[in-house]
Short mmCIF file of C-alpha atoms and ligand atoms in Angstrom, two decimals:
data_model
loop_
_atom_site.label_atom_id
_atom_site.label_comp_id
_atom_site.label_asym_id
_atom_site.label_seq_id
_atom_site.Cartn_x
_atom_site.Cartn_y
_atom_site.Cartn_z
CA UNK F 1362 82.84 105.72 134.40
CA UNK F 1363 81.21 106.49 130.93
CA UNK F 1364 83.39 104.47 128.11
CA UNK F 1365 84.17 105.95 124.69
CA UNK F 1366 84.76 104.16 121.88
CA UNK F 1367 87.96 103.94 119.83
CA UNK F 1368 89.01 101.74 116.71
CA UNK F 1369 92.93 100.48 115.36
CA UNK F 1370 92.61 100.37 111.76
CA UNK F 1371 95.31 98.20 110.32
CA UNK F 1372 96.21 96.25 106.75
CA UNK F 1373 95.61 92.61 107.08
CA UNK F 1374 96.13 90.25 104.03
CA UNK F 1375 93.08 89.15 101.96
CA UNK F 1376 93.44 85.25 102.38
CA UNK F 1377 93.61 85.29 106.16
CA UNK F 1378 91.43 87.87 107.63
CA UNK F 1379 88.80 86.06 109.11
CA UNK F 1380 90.87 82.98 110.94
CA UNK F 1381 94.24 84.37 111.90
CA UNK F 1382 95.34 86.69 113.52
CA UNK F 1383 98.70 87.51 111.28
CA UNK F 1384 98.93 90.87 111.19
CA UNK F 1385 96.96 92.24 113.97
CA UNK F 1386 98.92 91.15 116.78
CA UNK F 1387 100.78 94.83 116.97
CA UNK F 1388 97.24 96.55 117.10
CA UNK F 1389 95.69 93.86 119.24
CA UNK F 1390 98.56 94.70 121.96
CA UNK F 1391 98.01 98.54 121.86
CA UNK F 1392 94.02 98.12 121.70
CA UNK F 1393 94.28 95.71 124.70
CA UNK F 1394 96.64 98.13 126.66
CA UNK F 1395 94.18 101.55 125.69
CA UNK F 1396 90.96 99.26 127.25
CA UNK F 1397 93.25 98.38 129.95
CA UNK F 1398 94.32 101.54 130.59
CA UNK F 1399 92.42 104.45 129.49
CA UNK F 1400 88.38 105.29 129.21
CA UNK F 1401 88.69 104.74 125.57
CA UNK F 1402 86.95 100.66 124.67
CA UNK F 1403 89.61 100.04 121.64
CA UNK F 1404 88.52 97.81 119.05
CA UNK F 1405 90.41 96.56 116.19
CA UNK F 1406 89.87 96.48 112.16
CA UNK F 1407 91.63 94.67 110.08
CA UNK F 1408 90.91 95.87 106.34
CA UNK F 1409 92.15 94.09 103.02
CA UNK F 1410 92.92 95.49 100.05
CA UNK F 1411 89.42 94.78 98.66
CA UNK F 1412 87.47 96.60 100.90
CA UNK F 1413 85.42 99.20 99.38
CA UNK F 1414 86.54 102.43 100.97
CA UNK F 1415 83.24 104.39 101.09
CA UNK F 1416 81.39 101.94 102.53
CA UNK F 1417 84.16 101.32 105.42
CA UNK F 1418 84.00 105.25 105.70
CA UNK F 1419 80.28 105.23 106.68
CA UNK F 1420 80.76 102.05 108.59
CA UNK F 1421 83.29 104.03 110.71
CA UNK F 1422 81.02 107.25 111.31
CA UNK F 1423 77.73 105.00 112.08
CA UNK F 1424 79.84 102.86 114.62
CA UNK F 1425 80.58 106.10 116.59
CA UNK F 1426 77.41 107.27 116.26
CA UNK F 1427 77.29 111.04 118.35
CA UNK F 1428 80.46 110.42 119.56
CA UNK F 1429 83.73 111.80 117.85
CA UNK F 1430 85.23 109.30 116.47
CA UNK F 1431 88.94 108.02 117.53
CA UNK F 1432 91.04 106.18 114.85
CA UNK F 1433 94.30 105.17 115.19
CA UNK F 1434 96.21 103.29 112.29
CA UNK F 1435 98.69 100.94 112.28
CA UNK F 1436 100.89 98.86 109.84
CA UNK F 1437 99.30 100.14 106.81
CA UNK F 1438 101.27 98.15 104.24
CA UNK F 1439 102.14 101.22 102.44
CA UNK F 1440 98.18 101.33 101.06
CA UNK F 1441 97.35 104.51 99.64
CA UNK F 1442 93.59 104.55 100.39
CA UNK F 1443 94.21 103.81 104.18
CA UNK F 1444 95.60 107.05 104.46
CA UNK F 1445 93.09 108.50 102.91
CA UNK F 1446 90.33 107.38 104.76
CA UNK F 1447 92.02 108.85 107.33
CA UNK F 1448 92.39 112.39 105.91
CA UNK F 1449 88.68 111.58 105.17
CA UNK F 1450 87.77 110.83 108.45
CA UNK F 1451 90.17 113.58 110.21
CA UNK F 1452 88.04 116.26 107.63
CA UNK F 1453 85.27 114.92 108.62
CA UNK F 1454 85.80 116.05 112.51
CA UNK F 1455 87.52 112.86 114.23
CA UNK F 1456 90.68 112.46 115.74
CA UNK F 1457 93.05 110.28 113.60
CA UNK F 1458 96.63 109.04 115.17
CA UNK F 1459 98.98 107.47 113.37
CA UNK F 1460 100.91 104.26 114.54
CA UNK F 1461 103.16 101.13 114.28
CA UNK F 1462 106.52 100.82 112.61
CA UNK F 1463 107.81 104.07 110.74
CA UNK F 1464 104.87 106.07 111.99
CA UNK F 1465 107.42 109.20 111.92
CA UNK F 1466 108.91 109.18 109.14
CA UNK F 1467 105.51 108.18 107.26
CA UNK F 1468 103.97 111.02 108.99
CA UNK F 1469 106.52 113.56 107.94
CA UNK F 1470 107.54 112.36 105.00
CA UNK F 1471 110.57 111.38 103.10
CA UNK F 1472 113.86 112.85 104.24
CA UNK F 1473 114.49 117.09 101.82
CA UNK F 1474 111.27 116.02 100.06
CA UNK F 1475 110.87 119.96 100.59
CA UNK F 1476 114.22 120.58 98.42
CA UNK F 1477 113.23 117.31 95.88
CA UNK F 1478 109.25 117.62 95.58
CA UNK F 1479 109.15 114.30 93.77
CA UNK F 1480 109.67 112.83 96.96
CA UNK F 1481 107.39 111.20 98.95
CA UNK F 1482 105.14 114.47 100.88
CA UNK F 1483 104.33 112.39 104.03
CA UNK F 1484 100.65 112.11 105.40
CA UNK F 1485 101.12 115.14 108.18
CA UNK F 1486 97.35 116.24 107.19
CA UNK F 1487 95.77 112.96 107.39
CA UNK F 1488 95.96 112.46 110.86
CA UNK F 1489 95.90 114.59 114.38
CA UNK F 1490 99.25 113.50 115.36
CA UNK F 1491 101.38 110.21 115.42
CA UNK F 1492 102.92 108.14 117.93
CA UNK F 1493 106.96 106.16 117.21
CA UNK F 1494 107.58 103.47 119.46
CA UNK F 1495 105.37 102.07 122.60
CA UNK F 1496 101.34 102.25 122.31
CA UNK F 1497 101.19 103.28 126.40
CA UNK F 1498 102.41 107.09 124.71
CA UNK F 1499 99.39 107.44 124.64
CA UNK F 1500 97.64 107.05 127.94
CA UNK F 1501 98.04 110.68 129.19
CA UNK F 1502 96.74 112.25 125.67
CA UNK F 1503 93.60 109.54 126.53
CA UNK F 1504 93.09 110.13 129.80
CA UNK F 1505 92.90 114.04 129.43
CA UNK F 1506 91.24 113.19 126.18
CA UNK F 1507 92.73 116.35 125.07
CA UNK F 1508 93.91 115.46 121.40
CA UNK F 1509 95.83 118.72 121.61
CA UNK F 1510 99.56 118.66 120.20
CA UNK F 1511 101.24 118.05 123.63
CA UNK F 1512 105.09 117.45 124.40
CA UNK F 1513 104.98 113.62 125.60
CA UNK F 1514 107.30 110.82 124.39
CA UNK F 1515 106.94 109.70 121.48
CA UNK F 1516 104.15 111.96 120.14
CA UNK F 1517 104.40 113.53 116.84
CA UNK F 1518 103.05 116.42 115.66
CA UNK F 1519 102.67 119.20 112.86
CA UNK F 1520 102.74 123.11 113.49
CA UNK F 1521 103.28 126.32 112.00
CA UNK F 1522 104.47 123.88 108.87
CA UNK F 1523 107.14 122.43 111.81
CA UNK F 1524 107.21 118.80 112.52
CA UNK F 1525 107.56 118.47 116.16
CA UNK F 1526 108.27 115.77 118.36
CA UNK F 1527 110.27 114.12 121.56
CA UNK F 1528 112.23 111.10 121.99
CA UNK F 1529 110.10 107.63 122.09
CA UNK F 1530 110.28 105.54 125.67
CA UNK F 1531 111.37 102.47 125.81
CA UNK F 1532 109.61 99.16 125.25
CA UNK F 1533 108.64 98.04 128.78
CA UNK F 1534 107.95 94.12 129.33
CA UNK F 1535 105.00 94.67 131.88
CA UNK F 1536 102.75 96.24 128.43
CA UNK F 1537 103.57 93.09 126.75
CA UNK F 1538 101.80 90.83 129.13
CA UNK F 1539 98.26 91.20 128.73
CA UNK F 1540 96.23 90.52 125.28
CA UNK F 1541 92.38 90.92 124.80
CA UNK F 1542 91.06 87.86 122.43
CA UNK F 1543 87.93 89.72 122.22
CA UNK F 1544 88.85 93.11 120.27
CA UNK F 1545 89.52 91.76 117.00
CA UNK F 1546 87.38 92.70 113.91
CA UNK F 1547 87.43 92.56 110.00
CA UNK F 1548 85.27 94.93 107.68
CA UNK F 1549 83.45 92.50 105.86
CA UNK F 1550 80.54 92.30 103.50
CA UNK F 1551 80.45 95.75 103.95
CA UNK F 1552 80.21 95.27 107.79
CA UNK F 1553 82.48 95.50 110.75
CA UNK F 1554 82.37 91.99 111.99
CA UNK F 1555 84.25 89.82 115.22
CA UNK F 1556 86.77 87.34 113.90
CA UNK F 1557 86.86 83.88 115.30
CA UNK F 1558 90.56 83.19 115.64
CA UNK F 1559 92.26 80.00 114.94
CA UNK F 1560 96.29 80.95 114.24
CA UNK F 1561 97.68 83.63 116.77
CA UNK F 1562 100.99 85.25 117.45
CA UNK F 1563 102.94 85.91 120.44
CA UNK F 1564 105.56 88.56 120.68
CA UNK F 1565 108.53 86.63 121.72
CA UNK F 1566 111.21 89.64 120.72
CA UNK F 1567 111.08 93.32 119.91
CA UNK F 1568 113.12 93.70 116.50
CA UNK F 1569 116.02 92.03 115.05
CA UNK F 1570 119.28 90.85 116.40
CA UNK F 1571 120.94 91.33 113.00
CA UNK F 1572 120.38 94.97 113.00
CA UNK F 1573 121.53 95.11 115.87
CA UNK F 1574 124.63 96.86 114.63
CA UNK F 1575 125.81 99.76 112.00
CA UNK F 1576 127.44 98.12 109.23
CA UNK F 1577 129.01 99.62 106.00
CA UNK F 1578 128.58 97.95 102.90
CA UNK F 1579 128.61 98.60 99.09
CA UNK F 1580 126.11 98.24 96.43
CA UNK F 1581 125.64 97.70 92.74
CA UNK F 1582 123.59 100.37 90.65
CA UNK F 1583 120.60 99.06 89.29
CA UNK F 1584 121.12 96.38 86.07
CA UNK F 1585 119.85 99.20 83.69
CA UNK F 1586 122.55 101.87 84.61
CA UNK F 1587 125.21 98.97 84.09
CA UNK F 1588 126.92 100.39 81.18
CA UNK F 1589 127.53 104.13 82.47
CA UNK F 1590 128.27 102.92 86.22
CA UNK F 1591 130.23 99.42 85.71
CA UNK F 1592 132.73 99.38 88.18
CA UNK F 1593 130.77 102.24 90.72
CA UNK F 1594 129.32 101.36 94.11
CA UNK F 1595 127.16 103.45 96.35
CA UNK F 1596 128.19 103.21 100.19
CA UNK F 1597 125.73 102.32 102.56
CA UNK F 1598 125.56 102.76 106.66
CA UNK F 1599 122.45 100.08 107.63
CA UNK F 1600 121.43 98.09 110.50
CA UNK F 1601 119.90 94.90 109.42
CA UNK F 1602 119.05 93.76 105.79
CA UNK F 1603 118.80 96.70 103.09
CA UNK F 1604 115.58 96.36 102.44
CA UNK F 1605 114.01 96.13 105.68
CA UNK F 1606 112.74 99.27 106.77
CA UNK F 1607 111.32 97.51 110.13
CA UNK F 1608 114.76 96.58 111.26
CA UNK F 1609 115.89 100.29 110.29
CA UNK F 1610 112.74 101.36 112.39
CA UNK F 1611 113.48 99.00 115.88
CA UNK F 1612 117.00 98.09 116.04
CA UNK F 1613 117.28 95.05 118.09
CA UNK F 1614 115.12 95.95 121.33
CA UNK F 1615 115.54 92.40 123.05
CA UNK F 1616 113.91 89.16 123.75
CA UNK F 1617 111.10 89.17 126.45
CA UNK F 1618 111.26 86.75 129.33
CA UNK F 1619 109.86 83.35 129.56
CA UNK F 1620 107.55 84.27 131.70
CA UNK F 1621 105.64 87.47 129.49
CA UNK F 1622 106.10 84.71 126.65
CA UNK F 1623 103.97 82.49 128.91
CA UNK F 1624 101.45 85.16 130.14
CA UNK F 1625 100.94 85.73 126.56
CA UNK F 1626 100.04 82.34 125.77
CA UNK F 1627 97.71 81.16 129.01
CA UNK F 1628 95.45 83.55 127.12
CA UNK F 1629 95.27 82.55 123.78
CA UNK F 1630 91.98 81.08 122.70
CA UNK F 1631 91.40 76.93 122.72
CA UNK F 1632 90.27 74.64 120.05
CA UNK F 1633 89.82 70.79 120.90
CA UNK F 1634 91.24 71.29 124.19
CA UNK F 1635 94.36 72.74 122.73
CA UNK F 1636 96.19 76.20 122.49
CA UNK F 1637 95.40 77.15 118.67
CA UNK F 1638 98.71 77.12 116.90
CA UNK F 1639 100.75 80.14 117.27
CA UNK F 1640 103.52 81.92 115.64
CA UNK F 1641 106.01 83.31 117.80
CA UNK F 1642 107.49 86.29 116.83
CA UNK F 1643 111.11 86.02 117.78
CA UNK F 1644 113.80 86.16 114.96
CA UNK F 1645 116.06 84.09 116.11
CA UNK F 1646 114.18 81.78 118.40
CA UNK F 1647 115.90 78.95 118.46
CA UNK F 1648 118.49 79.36 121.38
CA UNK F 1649 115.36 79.54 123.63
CA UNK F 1650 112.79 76.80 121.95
CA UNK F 1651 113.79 74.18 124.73
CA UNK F 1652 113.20 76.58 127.33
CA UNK F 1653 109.39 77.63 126.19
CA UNK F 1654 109.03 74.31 125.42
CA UNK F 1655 109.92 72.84 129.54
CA UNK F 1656 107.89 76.29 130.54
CA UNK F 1657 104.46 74.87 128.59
CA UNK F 1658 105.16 71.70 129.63
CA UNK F 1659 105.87 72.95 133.28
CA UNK F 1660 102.27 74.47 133.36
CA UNK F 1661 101.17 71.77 131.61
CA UNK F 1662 99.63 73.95 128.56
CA UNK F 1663 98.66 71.43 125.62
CA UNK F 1664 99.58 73.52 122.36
CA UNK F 1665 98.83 72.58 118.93
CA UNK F 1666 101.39 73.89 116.80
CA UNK F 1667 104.59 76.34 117.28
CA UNK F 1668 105.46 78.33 114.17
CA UNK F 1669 109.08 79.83 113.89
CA UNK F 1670 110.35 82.83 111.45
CA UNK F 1671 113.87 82.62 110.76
CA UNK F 1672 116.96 83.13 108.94
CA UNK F 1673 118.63 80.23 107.49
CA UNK F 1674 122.27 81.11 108.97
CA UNK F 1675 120.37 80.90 112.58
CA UNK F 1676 118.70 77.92 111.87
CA UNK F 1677 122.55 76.35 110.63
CA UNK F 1678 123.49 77.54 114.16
CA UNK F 1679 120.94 76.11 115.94
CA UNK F 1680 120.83 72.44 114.40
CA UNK F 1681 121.21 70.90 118.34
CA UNK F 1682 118.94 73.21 119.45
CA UNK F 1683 116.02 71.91 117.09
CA UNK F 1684 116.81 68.61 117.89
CA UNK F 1685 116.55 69.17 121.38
CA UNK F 1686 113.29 70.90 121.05
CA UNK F 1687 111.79 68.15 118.53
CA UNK F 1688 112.59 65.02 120.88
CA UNK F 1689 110.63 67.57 123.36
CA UNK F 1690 108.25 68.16 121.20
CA UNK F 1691 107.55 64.66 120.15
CA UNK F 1692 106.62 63.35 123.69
CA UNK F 1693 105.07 66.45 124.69
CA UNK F 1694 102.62 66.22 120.62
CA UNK F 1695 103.37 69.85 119.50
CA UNK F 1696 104.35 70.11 116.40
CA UNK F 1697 107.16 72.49 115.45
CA UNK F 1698 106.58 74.33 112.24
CA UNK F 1699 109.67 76.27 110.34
CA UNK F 1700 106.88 78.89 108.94
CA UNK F 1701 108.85 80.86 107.03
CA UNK F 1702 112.78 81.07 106.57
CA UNK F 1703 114.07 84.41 104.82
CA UNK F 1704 116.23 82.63 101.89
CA UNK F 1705 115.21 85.60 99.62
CA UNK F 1706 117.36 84.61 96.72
CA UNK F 1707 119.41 81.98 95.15
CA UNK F 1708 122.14 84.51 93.87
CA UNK F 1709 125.20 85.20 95.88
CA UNK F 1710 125.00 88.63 94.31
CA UNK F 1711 121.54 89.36 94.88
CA UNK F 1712 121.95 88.19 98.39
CA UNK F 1713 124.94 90.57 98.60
CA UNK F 1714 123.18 93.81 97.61
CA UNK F 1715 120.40 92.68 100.85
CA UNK F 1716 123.18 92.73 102.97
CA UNK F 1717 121.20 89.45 104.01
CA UNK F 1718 124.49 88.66 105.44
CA UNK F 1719 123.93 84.55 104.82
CA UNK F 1720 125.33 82.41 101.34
CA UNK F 1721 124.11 80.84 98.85
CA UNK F 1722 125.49 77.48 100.53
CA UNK F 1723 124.17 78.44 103.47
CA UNK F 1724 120.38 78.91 102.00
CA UNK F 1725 121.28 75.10 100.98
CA UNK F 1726 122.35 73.85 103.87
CA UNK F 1727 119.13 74.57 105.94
CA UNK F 1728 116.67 73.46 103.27
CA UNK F 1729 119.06 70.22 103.52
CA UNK F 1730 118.36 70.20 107.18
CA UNK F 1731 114.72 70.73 106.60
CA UNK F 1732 114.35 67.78 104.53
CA UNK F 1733 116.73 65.19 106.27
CA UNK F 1734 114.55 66.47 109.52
CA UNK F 1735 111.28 66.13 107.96
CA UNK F 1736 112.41 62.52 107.42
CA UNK F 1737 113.35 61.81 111.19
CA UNK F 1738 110.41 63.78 113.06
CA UNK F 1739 107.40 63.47 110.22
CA UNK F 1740 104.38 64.05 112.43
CA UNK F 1741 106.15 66.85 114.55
CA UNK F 1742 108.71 68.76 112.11
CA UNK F 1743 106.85 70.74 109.38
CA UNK F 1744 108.57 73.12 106.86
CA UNK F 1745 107.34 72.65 102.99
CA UNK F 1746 105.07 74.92 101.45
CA UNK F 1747 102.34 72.09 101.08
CA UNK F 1748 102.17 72.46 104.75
CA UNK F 1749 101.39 75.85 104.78
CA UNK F 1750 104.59 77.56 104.95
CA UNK F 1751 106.02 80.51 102.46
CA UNK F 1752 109.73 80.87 102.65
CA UNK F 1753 111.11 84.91 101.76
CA UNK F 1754 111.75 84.61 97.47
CA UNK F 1755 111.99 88.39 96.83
CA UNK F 1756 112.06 88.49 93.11
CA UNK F 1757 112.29 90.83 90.74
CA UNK F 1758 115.04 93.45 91.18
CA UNK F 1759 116.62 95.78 90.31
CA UNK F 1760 119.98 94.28 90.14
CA UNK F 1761 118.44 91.82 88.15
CA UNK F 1762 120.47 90.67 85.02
CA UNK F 1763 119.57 87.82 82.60
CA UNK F 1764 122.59 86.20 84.12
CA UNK F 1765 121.41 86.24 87.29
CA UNK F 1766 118.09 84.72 86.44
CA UNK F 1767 119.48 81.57 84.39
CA UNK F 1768 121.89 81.26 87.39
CA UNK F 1769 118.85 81.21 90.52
CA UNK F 1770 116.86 78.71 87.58
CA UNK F 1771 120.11 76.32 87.53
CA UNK F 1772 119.91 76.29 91.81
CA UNK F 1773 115.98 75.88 91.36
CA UNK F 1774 116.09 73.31 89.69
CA UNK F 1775 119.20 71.13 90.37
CA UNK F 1776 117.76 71.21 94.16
CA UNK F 1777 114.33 70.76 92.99
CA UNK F 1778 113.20 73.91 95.29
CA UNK F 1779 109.95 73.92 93.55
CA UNK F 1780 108.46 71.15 95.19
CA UNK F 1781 108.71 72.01 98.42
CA UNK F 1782 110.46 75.20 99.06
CA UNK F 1783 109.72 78.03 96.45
CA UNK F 1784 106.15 79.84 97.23
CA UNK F 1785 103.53 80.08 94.80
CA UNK F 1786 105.03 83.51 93.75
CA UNK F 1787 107.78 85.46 94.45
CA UNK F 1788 107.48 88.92 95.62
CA UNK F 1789 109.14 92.19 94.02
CA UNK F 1790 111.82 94.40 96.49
CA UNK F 1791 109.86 96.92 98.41
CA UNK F 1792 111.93 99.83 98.76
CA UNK F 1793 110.15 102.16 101.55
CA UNK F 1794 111.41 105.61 101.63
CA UNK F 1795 113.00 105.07 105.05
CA UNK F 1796 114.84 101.77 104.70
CA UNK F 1797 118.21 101.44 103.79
CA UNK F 1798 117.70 101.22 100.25
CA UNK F 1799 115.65 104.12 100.45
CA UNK F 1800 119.32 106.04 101.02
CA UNK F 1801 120.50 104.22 97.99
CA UNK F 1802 118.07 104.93 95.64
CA UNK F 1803 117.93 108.84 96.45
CA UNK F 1804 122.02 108.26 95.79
CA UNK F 1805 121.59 106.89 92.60
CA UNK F 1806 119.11 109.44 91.77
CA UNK F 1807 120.72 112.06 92.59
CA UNK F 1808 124.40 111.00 90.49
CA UNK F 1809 122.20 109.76 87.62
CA UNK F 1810 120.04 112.67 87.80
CA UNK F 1811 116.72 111.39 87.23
CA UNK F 1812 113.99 110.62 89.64
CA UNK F 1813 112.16 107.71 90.47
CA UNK F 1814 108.25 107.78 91.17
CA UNK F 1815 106.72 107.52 94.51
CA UNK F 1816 103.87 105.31 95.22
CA UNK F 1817 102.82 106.52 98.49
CA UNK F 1818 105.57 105.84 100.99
CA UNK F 1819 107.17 103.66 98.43
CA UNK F 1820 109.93 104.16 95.81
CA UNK F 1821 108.52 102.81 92.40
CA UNK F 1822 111.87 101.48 90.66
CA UNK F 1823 110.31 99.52 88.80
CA UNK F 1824 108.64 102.33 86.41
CA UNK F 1825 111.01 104.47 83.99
CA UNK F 1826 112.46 107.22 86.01
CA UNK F 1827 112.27 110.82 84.65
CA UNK F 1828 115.35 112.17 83.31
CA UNK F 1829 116.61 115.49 83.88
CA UNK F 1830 114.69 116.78 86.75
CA UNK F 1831 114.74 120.78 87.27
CA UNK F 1832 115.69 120.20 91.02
CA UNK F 1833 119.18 118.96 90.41
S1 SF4 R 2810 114.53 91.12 106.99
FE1 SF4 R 2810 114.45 89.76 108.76
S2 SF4 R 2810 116.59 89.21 109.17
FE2 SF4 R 2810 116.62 91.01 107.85
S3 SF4 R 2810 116.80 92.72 109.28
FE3 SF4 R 2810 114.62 92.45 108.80
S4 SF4 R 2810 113.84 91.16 110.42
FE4 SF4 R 2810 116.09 90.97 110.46
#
């Protein structure tokens, strides 16, 4: 059989490109399952934000050569000129298919943006259709290779200015087994170049157990509309925390067995005899640390490093269950590495309007169990940011009030978080279009009647909005 090429396009952050593999794990699955599965060789890119966009262009076209070129893109980090290298590319007679979390919604753009044009358009012309949910949607468009709008699960498409599209399957464990160490690649120096690996990820979970369920909540208006809406509170339906338009996205889809957990990780690449260190993606892994842990010891894997993303309620929860795993740990030298724990602020009322569902006590509890744990397990308990970690500090807001600040400062401080907990720098709300907040700010927009900017898929709140729009 004669192979054809295809490449996964997808945002990876500037410091970690070339050793880790943070960020590419979602295309590195798909790619591995379209090689597996399909005619199509999948390779994947990961491209920062500095990459100069013309050159990757004509990178692209000379790496397909005669062929027609195949791009999907994934996880684009709401970047602007990702997109449009792919309108670029689908102009320029290649197929383009658009993937990952939101892929729908980013593909047809922000809910009546046809009744409110300042709304975010969608990229509909950018790419040949889009696929929501499971990369195997896409075996039976690449095994015809007939990139015509078809109707298949999970495929998106645009006609007669109609978006159409069918239900998404669900995840299946058996595509979550196998992973290809040898697809991954970076544009670099102007060049697409192999990465040598030495921090992976493992899917442990599909989405998040707290959005696993609709809530109602209530929140503020923005600090600046204080004076005309005091006492006024915008209802919100939302699965997960406000701003998280993943969660929104996935729902909770469920934890994977031991055993895909395990496939996953016989395969990862070795350094010094050992498993590189690994993050597993699992929200709440905790309740099932012991068990991976007896499993790797079981098959007698030798692993570096395990590191965790959490929230700090689950980690309260789960105190005996840390233990457990660090006494396991410590005989079996893997150290166990609290990556990154989503405090995201040090304001009960900031914390409120996340619907982050967790305190301001309980924030300080864990980072007390951190530290008294750090002091009982030294070599195999690591959580501070000097050993790599970055704990969730989403600052500004735009609930933000000079109150609030003086009152996160007096925390910082009187639990000296800087030295060990706060990250170098905080990072500002992200509100995408179809997150929770998303439904808040077109409710605030619409009862102050003004309109925010758009950058891309994003809702810019924090530039003046412009008053008195003709479409109210
Ligand atoms: S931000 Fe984290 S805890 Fe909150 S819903 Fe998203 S994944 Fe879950």
């Amino acid at each position: 059989m004669r192979f054809k090429r295809m490449l996964l396009i997808t945002n990876v952050h500037p410091d970690i490109p070339k050793i880790s593999s943070h960020g590419l794990l979602g295309a590195q699955l798909a790619a591995s399952l379209i090689t597996a599965n399909t005619p199509y060789r999948c390779q994947v890119l990961g491209v920062d934000p500095g990459a100069n966009m013309d050159r990757l262009e004509k990178s692209i076209f000379a790496y397909f050569g005669n062929e027609q070129p195949v791009v999907g893109f994934s996880n684009l980090g709401g970047r602007e000129e990702l997109f449009i290298l792919a309108e670029r590319i689908r102009n320029g007679g290649g197929v383009t298919i658009l993937g990952g979390p939101q892929a729908k919604v980013d593909f047809s753009g922000e809910i009546g943006w046809q009744r409110f044009p300042h709304r975010f358009h969608g990229w509909r012309n950018a790419f040949s259709l889009a696929v929501q949910g499971p990369g195997e949607q896409l075996f039976p468009i690449l095994n015809r290779n007939s990139f015509e709008p078809q109707h298949l699960p999970g495929i998106v498409w645009h006609q007669n200015n109609k978006i159409i599209s069918s239900p998404p399957n669900s995840w299946q464990e058996k595509f979550l087994q196998f992973v290809d160490w040898s697809n991954l690649n970076v544009f670099c120096d102007d060049d697409i170049q192999p990465v040598n690996i030495i921090q992976a990820q493992v899917v442990g979970a599909i989405g998040c157990p707290w959005a696993r369920r609709l809530k109602t909540t209530f929140l503020d208006y923005p600090a600046n509309l204080s004076d005309t809406y005091s006492h006024a509170k915008i209802r919100l339906s939302l699965r997960g925390c406000s701003f998280c338009d993943v969660a929104q996205d996935k729902g909770f889809i469920g934890r994977l067995s031991v055993q895909t957990v395990m496939h996953q990780l016989k395969q990862l690449p070795e350094y010094d005899g050992k498993k590189i260190p690994f993050e597993l993606i699992d929200e709440n892994p905790l309740p099932g640390l012991p068990r991976l842990l007896v499993a790797v010891q079981d098959e007698k894997l030798r692993v570096q490093r395990i590191d965790l993303v959490t929230r700090a309620d689950w980690l309260v929860k789960n105190l005996e269950k840390i233990h457990d795993a660090l006494e396991l740990a410590q005989k079996m030298d893997v150290q166990i590495r609290l990556a990154s724990i989503g405090f995201e602020s040090f304001s009960p009322r900031i914390l409120k309007q996340f619907n982050k569902g967790i305190t301001l006590e309980t924030n300080l509890a864990a980072i007390r169990f951190m530290r008294e744990t750090k002091i009982r397990f030294p070599k195999h308990f690591a959580y501070s940011r000097r050993e790599g970690c970055h704990h969730g500090f989403i600052h500004p807001t735009p609930w933000d009030t000079p109150e609030d600040w003086q009152a996160i400062q007096a925390v910082i401080q009187h639990h000296g978080l800087e030295k060990d907990i706060l990250p170098a720098h905080s990072l500002p709300l992200i509100i995408h279009h179809a997150s929770p907040l998303g439904i808040w700010m077109r409710a605030i927009e619409y009862n102050a009647r003004f309109a925010y900017p758009r950058q891309n898929s994003w809702i810019a709140w924090w530039d003046e909005p412009q008053p008195k729009v003709h479409i109210f």
